[in-house]
Tab-separated table of C-alpha atoms in Angstrom:
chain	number	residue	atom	x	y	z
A	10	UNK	CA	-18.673	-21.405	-90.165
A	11	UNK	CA	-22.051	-21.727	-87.753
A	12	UNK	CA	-22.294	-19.631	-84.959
A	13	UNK	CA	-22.648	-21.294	-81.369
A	14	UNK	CA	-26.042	-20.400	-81.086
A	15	UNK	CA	-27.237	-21.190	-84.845
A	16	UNK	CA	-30.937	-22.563	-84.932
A	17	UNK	CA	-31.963	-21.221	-81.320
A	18	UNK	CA	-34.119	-18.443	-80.724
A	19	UNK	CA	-33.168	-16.657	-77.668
A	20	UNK	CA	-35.450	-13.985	-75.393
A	21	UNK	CA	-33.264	-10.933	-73.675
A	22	UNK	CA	-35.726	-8.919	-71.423
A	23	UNK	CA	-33.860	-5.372	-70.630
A	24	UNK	CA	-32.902	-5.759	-74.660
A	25	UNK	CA	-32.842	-1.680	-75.255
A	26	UNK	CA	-29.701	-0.869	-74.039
A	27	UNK	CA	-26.427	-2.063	-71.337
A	28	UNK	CA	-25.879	-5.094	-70.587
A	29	UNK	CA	-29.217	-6.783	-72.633
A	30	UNK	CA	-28.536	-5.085	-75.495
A	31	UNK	CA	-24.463	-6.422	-75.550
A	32	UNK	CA	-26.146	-9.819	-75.242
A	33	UNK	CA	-28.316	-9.332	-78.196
A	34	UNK	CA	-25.617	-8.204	-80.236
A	35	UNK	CA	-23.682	-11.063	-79.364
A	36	UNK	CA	-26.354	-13.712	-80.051
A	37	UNK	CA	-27.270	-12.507	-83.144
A	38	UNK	CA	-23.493	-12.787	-84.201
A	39	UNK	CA	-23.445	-15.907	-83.096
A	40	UNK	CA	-26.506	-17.186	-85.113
A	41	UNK	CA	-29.356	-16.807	-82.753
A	42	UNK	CA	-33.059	-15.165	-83.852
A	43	UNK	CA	-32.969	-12.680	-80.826
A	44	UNK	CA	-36.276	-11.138	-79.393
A	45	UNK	CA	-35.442	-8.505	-77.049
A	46	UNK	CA	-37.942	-6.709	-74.445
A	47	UNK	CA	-38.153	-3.661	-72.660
A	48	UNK	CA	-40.062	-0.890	-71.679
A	49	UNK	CA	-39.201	1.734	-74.605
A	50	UNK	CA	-40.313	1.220	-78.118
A	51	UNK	CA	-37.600	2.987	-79.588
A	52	UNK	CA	-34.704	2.101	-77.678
A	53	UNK	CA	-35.445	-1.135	-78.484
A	54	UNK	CA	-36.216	-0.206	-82.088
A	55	UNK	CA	-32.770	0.817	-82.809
A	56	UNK	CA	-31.217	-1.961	-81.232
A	57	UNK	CA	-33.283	-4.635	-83.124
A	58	UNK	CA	-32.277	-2.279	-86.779
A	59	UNK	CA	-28.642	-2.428	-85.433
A	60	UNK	CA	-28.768	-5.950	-85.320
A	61	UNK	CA	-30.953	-6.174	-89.207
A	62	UNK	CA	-28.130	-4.126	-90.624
A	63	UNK	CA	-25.277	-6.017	-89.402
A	64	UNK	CA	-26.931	-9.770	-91.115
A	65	UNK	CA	-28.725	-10.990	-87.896
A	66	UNK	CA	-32.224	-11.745	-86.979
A	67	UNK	CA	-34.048	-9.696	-84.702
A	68	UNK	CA	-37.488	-8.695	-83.391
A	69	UNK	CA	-38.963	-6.493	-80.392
A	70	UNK	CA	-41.711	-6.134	-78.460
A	71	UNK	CA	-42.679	-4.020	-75.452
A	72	UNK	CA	-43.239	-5.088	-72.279
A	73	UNK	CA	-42.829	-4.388	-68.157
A	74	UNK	CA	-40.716	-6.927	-66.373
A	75	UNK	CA	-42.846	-7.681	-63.361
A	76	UNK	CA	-46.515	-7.964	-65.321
A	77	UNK	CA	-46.757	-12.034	-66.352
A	78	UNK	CA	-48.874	-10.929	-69.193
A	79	UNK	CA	-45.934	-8.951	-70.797
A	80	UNK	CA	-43.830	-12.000	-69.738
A	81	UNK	CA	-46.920	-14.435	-71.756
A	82	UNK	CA	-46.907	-12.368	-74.840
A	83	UNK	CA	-42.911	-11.932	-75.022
A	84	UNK	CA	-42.710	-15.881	-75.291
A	85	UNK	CA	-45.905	-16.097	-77.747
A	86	UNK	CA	-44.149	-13.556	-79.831
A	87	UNK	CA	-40.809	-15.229	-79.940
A	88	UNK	CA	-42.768	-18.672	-80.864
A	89	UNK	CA	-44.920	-16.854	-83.229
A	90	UNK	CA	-42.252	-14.984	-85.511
A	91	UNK	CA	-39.456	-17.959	-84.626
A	92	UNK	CA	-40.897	-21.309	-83.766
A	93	UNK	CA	-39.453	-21.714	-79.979
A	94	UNK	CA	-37.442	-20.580	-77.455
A	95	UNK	CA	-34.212	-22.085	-76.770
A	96	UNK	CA	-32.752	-19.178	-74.446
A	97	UNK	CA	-33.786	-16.908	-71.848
A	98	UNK	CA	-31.820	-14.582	-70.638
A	99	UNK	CA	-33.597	-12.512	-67.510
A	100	UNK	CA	-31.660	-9.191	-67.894
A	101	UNK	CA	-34.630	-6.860	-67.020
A	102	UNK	CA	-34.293	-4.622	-63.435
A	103	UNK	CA	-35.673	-1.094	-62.282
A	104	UNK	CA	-33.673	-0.119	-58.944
A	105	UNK	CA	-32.660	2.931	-57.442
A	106	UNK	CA	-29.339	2.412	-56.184
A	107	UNK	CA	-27.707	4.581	-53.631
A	108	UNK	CA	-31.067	4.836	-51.390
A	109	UNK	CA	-29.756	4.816	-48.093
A	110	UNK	CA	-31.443	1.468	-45.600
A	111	UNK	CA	-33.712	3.948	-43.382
A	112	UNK	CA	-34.889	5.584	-46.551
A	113	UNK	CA	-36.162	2.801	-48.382
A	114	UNK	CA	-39.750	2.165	-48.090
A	115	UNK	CA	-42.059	-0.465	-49.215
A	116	UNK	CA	-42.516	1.119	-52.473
A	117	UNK	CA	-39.125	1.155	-53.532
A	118	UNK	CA	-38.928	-2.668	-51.865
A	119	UNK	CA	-41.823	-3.380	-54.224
A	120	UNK	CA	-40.749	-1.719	-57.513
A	121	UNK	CA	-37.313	-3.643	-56.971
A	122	UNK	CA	-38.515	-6.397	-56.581
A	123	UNK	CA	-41.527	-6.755	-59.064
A	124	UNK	CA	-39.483	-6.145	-62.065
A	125	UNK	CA	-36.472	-8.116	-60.714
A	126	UNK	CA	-37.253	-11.318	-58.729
A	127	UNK	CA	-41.278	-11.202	-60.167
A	128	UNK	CA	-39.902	-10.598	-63.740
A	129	UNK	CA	-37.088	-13.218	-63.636
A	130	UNK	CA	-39.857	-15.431	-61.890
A	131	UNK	CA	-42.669	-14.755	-64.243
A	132	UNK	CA	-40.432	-15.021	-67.495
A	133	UNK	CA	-39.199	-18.548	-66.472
A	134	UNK	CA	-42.207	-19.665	-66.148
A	135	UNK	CA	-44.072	-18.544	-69.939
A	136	UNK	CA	-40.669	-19.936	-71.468
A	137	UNK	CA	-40.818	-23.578	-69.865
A	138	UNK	CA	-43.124	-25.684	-71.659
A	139	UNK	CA	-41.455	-24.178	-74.729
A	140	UNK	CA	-37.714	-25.858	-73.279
A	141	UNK	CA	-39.171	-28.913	-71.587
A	142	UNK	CA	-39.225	-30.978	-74.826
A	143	UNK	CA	-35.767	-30.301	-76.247
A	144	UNK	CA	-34.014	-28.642	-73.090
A	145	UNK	CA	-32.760	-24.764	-73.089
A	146	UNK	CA	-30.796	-21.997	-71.216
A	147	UNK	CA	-31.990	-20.122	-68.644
A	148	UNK	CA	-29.629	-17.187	-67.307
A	149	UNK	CA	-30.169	-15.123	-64.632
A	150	UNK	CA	-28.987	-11.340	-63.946
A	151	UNK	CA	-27.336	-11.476	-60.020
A	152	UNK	CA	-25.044	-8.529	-58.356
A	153	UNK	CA	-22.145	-8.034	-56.412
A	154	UNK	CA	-24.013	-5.607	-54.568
A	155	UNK	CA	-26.442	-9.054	-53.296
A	156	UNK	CA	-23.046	-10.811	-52.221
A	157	UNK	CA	-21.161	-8.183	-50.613
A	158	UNK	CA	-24.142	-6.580	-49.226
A	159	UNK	CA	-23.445	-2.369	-50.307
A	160	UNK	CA	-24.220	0.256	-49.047
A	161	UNK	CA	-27.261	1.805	-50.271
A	162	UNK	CA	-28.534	-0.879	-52.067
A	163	UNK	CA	-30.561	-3.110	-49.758
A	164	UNK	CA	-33.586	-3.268	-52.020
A	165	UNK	CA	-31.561	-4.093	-54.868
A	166	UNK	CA	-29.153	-6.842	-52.839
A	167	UNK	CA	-31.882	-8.466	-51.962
A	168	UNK	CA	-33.841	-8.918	-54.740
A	169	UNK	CA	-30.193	-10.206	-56.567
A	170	UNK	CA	-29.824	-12.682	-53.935
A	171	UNK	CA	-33.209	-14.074	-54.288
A	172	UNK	CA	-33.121	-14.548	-57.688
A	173	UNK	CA	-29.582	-16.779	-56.845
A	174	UNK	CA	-32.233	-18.395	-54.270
A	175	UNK	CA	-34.750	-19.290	-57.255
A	176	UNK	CA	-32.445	-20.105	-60.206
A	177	UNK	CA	-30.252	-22.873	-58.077
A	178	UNK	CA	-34.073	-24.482	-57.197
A	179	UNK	CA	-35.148	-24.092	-60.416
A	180	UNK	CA	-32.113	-25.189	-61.603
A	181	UNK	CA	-32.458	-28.686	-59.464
A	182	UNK	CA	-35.649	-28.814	-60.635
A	183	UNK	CA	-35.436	-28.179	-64.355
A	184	UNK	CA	-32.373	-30.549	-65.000
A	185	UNK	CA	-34.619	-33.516	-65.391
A	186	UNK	CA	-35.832	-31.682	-68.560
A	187	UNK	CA	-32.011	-30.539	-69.302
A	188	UNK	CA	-32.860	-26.727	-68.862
A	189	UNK	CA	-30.269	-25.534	-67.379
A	190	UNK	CA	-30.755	-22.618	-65.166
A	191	UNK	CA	-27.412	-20.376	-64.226
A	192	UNK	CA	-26.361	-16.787	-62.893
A	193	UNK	CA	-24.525	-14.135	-63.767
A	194	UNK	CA	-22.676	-11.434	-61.767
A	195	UNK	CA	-21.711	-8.845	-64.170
A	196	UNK	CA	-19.719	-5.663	-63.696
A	197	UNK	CA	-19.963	-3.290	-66.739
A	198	UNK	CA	-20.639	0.549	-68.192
A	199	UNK	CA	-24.034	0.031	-68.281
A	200	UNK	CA	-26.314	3.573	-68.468
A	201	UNK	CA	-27.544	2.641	-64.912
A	202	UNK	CA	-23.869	2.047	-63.622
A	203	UNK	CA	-22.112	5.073	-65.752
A	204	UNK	CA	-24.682	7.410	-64.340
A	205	UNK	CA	-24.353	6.061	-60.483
A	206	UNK	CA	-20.352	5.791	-60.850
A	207	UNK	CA	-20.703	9.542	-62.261
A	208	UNK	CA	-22.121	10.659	-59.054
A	209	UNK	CA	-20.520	8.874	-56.670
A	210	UNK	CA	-16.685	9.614	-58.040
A	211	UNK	CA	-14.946	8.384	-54.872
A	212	UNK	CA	-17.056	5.032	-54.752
A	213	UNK	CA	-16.191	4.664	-58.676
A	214	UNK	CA	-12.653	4.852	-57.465
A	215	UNK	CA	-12.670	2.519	-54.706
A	216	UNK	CA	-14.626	-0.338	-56.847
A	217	UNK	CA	-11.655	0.332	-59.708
A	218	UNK	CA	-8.686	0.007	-57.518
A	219	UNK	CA	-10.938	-3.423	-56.278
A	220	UNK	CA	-11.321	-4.860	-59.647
A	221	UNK	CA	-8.256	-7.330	-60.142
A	222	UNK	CA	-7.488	-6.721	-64.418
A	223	UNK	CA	-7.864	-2.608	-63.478
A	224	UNK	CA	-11.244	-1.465	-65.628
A	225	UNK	CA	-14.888	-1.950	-65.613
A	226	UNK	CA	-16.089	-4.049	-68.106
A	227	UNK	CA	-17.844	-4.200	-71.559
A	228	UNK	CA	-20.895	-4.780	-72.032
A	229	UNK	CA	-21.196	-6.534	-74.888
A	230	UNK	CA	-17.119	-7.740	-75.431
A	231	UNK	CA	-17.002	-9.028	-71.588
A	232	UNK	CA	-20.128	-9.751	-69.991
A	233	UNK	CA	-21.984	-10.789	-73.282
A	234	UNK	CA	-19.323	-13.218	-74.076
A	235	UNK	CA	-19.753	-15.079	-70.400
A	236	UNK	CA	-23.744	-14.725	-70.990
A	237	UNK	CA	-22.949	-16.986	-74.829
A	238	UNK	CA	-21.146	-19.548	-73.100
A	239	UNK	CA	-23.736	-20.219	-70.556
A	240	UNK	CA	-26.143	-20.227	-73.379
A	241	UNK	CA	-24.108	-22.264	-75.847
A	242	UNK	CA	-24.042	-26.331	-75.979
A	243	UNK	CA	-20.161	-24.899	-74.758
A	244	UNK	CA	-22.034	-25.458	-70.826
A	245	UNK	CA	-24.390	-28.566	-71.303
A	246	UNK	CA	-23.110	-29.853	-68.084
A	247	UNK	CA	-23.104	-26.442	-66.090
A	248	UNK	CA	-26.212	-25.601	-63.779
A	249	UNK	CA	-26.928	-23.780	-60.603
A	250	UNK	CA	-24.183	-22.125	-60.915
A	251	UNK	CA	-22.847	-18.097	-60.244
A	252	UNK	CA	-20.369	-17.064	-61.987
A	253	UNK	CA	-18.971	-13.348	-61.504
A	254	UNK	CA	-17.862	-11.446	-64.850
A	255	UNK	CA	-16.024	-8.261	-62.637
A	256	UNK	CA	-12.941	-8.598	-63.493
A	257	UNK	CA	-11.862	-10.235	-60.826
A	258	UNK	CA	-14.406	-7.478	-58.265
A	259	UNK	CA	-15.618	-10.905	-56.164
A	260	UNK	CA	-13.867	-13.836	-55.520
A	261	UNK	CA	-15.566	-16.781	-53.900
């Protein structure tokens, strides 16, 4: 039986590990010749071998979300070794979360930013003349932290929110070339969120009891699954739209 995704090549920047590297995974099972990007060779490596060994088709290639010439040469890659690109999945973010607002400084506004709303930005932009002939997928990484505003991560919330901002124009934009541009809100064990909720014990607490089915999620068996449907033919008539994979965390 074909996968959902059989045919399309898909892009995951942040590919090396968390949350990216559950959506390779989960591409690649579903059919889908999966580039990933990142910023370390052999994180990304491993994942791309992972994916080899299990029957799926995979390639990497290094590169800074935030610098449009990594952005350029992840797309020429992906057209190069697979003919196209069908899917883009914006996964890529540096933050520093639990910076407190009179600490932050333009630097960390900058960093935040550059690989977030720059990289999201930047990406979009190489993949669309590659979409704009057939249609594709966009989907963008948001937070919970951008919605309800927490504490410590005002850098970070506000780069999340403006990349909401950009995917629904994009997304009213892009529909006359049916790419379809949509968000994410995920809640998972990430690295980044297993190290922060290891620190901060009582605020991993509080965000449990919060969470409506009782756990944080999976990477690649809850938020990856969400990410396939927004990238399958399963959402041809879904755009602009955030939807929040927490386990029930936000409600709107």
């Amino acid at each position: 039986m074909a996968g959902r995704l059989e045919g399309k090549t898909a892009i995951v920047t942040g590919g090396g590990q968390g949350i990216g590297e559950g959506i390779a995974r989960v591409f690649a099972q579903e059919g889908a010749r999966v580039l990933i990007t990142g910023r370390t060779a052999d994180k990304l490596a491993a994942v791309v071998d992972g994916i080899v060994a299990g029957g799926g088709e995979a390639a990497w290639i290094t590169g800074t979300a935030g610098v449009r010439a990594d952005a350029q040469a992840a797309v020429a890659k992906a057209v190069e070794l697979f003919g196209g690109v069908d899917i883009l999945v914006n996964n890529a973010q540096t933050s520093r979360p639990g910076t407190a607002f009179e600490d932050h400084d333009d630097a960390l506004f900058d960093l935040t930013l550059q690989s977030g709303l720059y990289g999201t930005f930047q990406h979009m932009q190489a993949a669309l003349p590659h979409m704009k002939g057939k249609g594709g997928s966009i989907v963008n990484i948001g937070s919970r932290e951008g919605i309800f505003g927490g504490v410590g991560f005002a850098a970070y919330a506000a780069t999340k929110e403006a990349i909401r901002g950009l995917s629904r124009t994009a997304a009213r934009e892009l529909g006359k070339y049916k790419v379809r541009v949509n968000v994410i809100c995920p809640s998972a064990l990430s690295p980044i969120a297993i190290d922060y909720l290891d620190s901060h014990p009582e605020e991993a607490e509080m965000y449990r009891k919060d969470i409506a089915l009782g756990y944080f999620g999976d990477c690649e068996a809850d938020v990856a699954r969400a990410v396939l449907f927004l990238a399958s033919d399963d959402s041809q008539y879904v755009t602009g739209q955030t939807i929040n994979v927490d386990g029930g965390l936000v409600m709107l």
